[in-house]
Short mmCIF file of C-alpha atoms in Angstrom, two decimals:
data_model
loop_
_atom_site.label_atom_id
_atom_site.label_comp_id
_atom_site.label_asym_id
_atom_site.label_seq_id
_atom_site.Cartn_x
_atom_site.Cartn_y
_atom_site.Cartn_z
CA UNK A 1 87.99 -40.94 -60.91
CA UNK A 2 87.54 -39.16 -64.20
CA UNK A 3 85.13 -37.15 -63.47
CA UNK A 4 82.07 -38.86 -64.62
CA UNK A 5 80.66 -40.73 -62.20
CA UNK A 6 77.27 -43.76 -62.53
CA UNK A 7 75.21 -44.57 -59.86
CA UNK A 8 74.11 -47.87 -59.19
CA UNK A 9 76.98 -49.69 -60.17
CA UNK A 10 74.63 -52.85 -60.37
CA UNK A 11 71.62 -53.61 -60.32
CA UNK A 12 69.01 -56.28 -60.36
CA UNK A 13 65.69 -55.68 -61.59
CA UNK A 14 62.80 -57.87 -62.54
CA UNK A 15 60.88 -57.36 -66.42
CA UNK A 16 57.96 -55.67 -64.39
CA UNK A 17 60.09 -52.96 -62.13
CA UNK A 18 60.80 -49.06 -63.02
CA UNK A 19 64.26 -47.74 -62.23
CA UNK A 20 66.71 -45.32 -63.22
CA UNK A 21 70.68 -44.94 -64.11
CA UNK A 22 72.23 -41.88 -62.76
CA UNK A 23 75.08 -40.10 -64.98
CA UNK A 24 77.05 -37.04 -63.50
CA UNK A 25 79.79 -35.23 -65.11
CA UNK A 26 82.12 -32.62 -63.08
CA UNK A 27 84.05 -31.69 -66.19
CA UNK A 28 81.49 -28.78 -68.10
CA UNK A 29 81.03 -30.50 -70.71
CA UNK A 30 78.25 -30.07 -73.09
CA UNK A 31 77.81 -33.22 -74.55
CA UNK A 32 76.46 -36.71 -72.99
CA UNK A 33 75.73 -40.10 -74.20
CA UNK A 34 74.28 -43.49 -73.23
CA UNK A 35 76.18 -46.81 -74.55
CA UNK A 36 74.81 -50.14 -74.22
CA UNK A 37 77.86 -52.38 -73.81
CA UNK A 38 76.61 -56.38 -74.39
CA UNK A 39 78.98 -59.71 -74.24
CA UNK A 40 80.51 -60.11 -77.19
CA UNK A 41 78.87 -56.62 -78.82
CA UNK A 42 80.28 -53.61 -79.14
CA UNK A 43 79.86 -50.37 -77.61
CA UNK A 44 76.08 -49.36 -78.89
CA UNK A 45 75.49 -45.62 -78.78
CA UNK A 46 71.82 -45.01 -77.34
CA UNK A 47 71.27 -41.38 -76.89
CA UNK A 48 73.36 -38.37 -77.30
CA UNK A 49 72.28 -34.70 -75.48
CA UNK A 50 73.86 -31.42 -76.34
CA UNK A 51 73.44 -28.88 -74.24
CA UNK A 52 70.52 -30.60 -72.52
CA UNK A 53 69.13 -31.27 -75.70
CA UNK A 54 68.68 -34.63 -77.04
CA UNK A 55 69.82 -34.64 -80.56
CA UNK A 56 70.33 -38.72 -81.38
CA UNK A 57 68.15 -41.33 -80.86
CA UNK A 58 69.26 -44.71 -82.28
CA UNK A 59 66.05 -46.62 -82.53
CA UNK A 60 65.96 -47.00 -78.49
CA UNK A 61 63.03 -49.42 -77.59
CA UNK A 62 60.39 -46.93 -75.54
CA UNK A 63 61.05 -48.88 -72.82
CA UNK A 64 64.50 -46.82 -72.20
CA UNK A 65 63.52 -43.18 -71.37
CA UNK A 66 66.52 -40.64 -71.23
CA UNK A 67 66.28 -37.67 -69.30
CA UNK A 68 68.79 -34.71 -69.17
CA UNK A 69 67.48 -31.94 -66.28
CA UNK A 70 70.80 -30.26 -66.80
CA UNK A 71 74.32 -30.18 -68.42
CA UNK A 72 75.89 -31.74 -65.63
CA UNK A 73 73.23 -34.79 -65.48
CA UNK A 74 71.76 -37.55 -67.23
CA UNK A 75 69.50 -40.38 -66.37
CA UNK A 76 68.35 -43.20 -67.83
CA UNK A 77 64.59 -44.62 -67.02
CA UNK A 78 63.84 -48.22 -66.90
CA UNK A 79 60.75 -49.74 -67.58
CA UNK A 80 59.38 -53.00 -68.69
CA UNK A 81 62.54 -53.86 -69.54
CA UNK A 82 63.44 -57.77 -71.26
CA UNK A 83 66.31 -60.31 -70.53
CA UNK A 84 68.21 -59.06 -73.68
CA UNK A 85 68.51 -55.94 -71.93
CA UNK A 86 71.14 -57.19 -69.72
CA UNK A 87 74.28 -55.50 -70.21
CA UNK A 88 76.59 -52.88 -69.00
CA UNK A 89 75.29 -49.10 -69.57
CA UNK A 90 78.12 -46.56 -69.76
CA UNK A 91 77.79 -42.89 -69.73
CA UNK A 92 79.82 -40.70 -71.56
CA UNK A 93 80.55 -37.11 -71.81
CA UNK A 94 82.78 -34.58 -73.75
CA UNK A 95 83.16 -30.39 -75.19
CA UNK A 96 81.14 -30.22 -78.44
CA UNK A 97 83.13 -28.35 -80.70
CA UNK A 98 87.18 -29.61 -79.48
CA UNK A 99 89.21 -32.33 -80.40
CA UNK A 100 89.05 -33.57 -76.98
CA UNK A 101 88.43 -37.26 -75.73
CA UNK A 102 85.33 -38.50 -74.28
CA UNK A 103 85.58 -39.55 -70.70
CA UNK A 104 83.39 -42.83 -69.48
CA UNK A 105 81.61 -43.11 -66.53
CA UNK A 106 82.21 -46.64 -64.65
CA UNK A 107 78.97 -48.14 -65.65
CA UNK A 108 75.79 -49.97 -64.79
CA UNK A 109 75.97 -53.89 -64.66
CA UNK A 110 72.10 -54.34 -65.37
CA UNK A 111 70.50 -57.88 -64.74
CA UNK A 112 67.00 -58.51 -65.93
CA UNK A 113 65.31 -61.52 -64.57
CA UNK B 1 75.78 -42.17 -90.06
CA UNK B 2 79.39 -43.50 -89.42
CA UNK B 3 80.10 -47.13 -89.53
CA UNK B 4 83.40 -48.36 -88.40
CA UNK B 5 84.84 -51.98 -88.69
CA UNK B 6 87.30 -52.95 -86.75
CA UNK B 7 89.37 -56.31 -86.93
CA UNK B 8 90.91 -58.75 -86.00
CA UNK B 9 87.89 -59.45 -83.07
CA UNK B 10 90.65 -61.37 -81.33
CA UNK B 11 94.65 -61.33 -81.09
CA UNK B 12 97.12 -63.53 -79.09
CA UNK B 13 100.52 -62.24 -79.04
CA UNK B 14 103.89 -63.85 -77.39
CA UNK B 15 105.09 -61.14 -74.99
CA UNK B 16 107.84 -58.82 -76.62
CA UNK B 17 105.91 -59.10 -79.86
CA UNK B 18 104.17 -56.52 -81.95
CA UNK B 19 100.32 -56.43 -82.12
CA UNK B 20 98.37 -54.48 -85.20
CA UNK B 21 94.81 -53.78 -84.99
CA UNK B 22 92.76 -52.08 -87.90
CA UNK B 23 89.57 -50.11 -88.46
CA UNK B 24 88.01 -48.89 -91.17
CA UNK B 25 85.09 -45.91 -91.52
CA UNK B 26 82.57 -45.12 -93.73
CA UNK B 27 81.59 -40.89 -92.91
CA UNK B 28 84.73 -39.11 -94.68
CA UNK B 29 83.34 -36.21 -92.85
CA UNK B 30 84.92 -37.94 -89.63
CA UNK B 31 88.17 -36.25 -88.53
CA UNK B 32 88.78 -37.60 -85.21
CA UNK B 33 89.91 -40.77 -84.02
CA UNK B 34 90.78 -42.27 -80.80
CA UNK B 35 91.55 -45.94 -79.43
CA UNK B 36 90.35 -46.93 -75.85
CA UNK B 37 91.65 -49.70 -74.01
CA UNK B 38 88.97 -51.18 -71.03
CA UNK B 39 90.80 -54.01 -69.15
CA UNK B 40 88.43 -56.30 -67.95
CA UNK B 41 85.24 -54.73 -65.33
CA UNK B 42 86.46 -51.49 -65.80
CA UNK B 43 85.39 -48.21 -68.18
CA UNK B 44 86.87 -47.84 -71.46
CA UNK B 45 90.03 -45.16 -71.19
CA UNK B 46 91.46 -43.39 -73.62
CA UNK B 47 95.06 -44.55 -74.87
CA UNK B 48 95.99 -42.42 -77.70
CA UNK B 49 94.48 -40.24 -80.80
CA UNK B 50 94.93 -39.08 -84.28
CA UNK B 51 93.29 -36.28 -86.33
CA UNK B 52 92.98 -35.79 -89.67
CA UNK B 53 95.84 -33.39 -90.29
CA UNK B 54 97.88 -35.92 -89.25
CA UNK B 55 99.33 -39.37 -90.66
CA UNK B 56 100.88 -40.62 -87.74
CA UNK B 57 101.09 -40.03 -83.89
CA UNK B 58 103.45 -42.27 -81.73
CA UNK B 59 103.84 -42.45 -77.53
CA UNK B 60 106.07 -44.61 -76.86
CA UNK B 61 105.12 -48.28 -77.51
CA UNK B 62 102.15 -46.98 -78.83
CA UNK B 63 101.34 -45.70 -82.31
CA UNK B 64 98.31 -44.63 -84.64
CA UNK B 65 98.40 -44.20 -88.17
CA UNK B 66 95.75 -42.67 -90.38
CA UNK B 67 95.41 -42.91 -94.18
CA UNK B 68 92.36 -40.42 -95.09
CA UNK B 69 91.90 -41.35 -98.44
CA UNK B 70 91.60 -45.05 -97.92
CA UNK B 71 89.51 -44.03 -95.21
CA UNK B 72 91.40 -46.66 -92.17
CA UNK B 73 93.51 -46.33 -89.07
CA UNK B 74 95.55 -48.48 -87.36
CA UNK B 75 96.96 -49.20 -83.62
CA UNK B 76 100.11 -50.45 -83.44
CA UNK B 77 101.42 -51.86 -80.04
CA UNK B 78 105.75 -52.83 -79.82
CA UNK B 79 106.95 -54.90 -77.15
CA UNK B 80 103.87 -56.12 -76.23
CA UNK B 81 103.68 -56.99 -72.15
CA UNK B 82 100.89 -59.05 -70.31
CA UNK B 83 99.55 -55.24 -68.87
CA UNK B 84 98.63 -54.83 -72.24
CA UNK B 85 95.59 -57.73 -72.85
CA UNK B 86 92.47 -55.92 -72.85
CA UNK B 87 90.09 -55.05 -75.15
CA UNK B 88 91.01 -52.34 -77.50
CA UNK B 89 87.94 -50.01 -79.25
CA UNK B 90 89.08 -47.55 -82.35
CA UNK B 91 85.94 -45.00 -82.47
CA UNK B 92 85.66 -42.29 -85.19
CA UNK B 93 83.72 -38.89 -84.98
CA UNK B 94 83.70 -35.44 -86.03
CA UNK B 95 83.84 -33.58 -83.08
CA UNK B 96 82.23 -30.01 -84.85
CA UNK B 97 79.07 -32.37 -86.15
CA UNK B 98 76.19 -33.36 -83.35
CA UNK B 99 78.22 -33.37 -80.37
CA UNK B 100 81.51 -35.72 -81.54
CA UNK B 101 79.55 -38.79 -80.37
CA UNK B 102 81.51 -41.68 -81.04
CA UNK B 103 81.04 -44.40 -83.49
CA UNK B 104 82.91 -47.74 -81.68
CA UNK B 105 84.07 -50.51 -83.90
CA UNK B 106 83.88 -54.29 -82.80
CA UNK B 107 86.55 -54.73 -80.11
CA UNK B 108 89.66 -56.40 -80.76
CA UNK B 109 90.55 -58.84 -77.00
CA UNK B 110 94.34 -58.92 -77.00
CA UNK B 111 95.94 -61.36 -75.39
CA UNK B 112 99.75 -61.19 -74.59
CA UNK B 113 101.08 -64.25 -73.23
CA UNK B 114 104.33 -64.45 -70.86
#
């Protein structure tokens, strides 16, 4: 484990159901981020949140709702979501402020049907 | 913002060979830069780095270079081995700037046939 851990690791969800992603990071970092991770796409940055604060938002549909209670968490709400949404979601977190990597969470498989 | 290019989007390699990938970014502000591997169903994980105060970082088969002015870095990979096909992401940020979020190029899927 790196120390960032995602919760489900898949899920299945129909265009009309509400869930969430859960993100937790054990390393006190300060920074945390949402990638969208598609076939054949690269990795898409969604939302970034410094010190609980959401700075970036990358033209997220409204149907993704981040939410960031704390440093140490981060969720993701799902709503209405579409088939294209299907993808992998990885959470990310790192130290504003040092030249130090960002560690990755093991993801979300996500399946809209 | 920061757009990064990355290429080639795929790379087949005979084992024992050498395997170049190359990226390109847009924000000179950026000044650091880091390639992850993520072998298949797994997360991406970091493999090595480079700053901007430096040209060139090596660890072992592994080695970055950096050329600021033409604004591109490059992963270099000797003696390729079959552990080695994944896909590899170059990302660029400026860590002091909104929170060093990453900006991911394209992917490059190695390959490195026995």
């Amino acid at each position: 484990e790196t120390g960032v851990t995602q919760t489900p690791r898949h899920l299945v969800m129909g265009m009309t159901n509400k869930k969430s992603l859960k993100c937790e990071q054990h390393l006190g970092h300060n920074a945390m981020y949402w990638y969208k991770q598609s076939a054949k796409k690269p990795l898409e940055l969604m939302f970034v949140y410094n010190f609980k604060e959401q700075t970036e938002n990358n033209s997220v549909p409204s149907r993704f709702s981040p939410e960031c209670p704390n440093s140490s968490h981060l969720f993701l709400h799902l709503h209405t979501l579409q088939p294209e949404d299907s993808a992998l979601y990885l959470c990310a977190s790192s130290q504003e402020g040092m030249d130090t990597e960002a560690f990755f969470g093991q993801g979300t498989r996500l399946t809209v049907v | 913002g920061e757009n990064v290019e990355q290429h080639p989007s795929t790379l087949s390699v005979q084992e024992g060979d050498s395997a170049v990938i190359k990226c390109t970014y847009s924000d000179s502000a950026s000044n650091y830069f880091p390639w992850y591997k993520q072998e298949l169903g797994k997360r991406p994980q970091l493999i090595i780095d480079i700053r901007s105060n430096v040209g060139e970082k090596k660890d072992q088969r592994i080695a970055v270079t950096l050329n600021k002015t033409a604004k591109h870095f490059s992963l270099h990979i000797t003696e390729t081995q079959p552990e080695d096909s994944a896909v590899y992401f170059c990302a660029a940020s400026n860590p002091y700037n909104q929170g060093g979020k990453l900006i991911f190029g394209q992917g490059t899927e190695l390959s490195v046939k026995p």
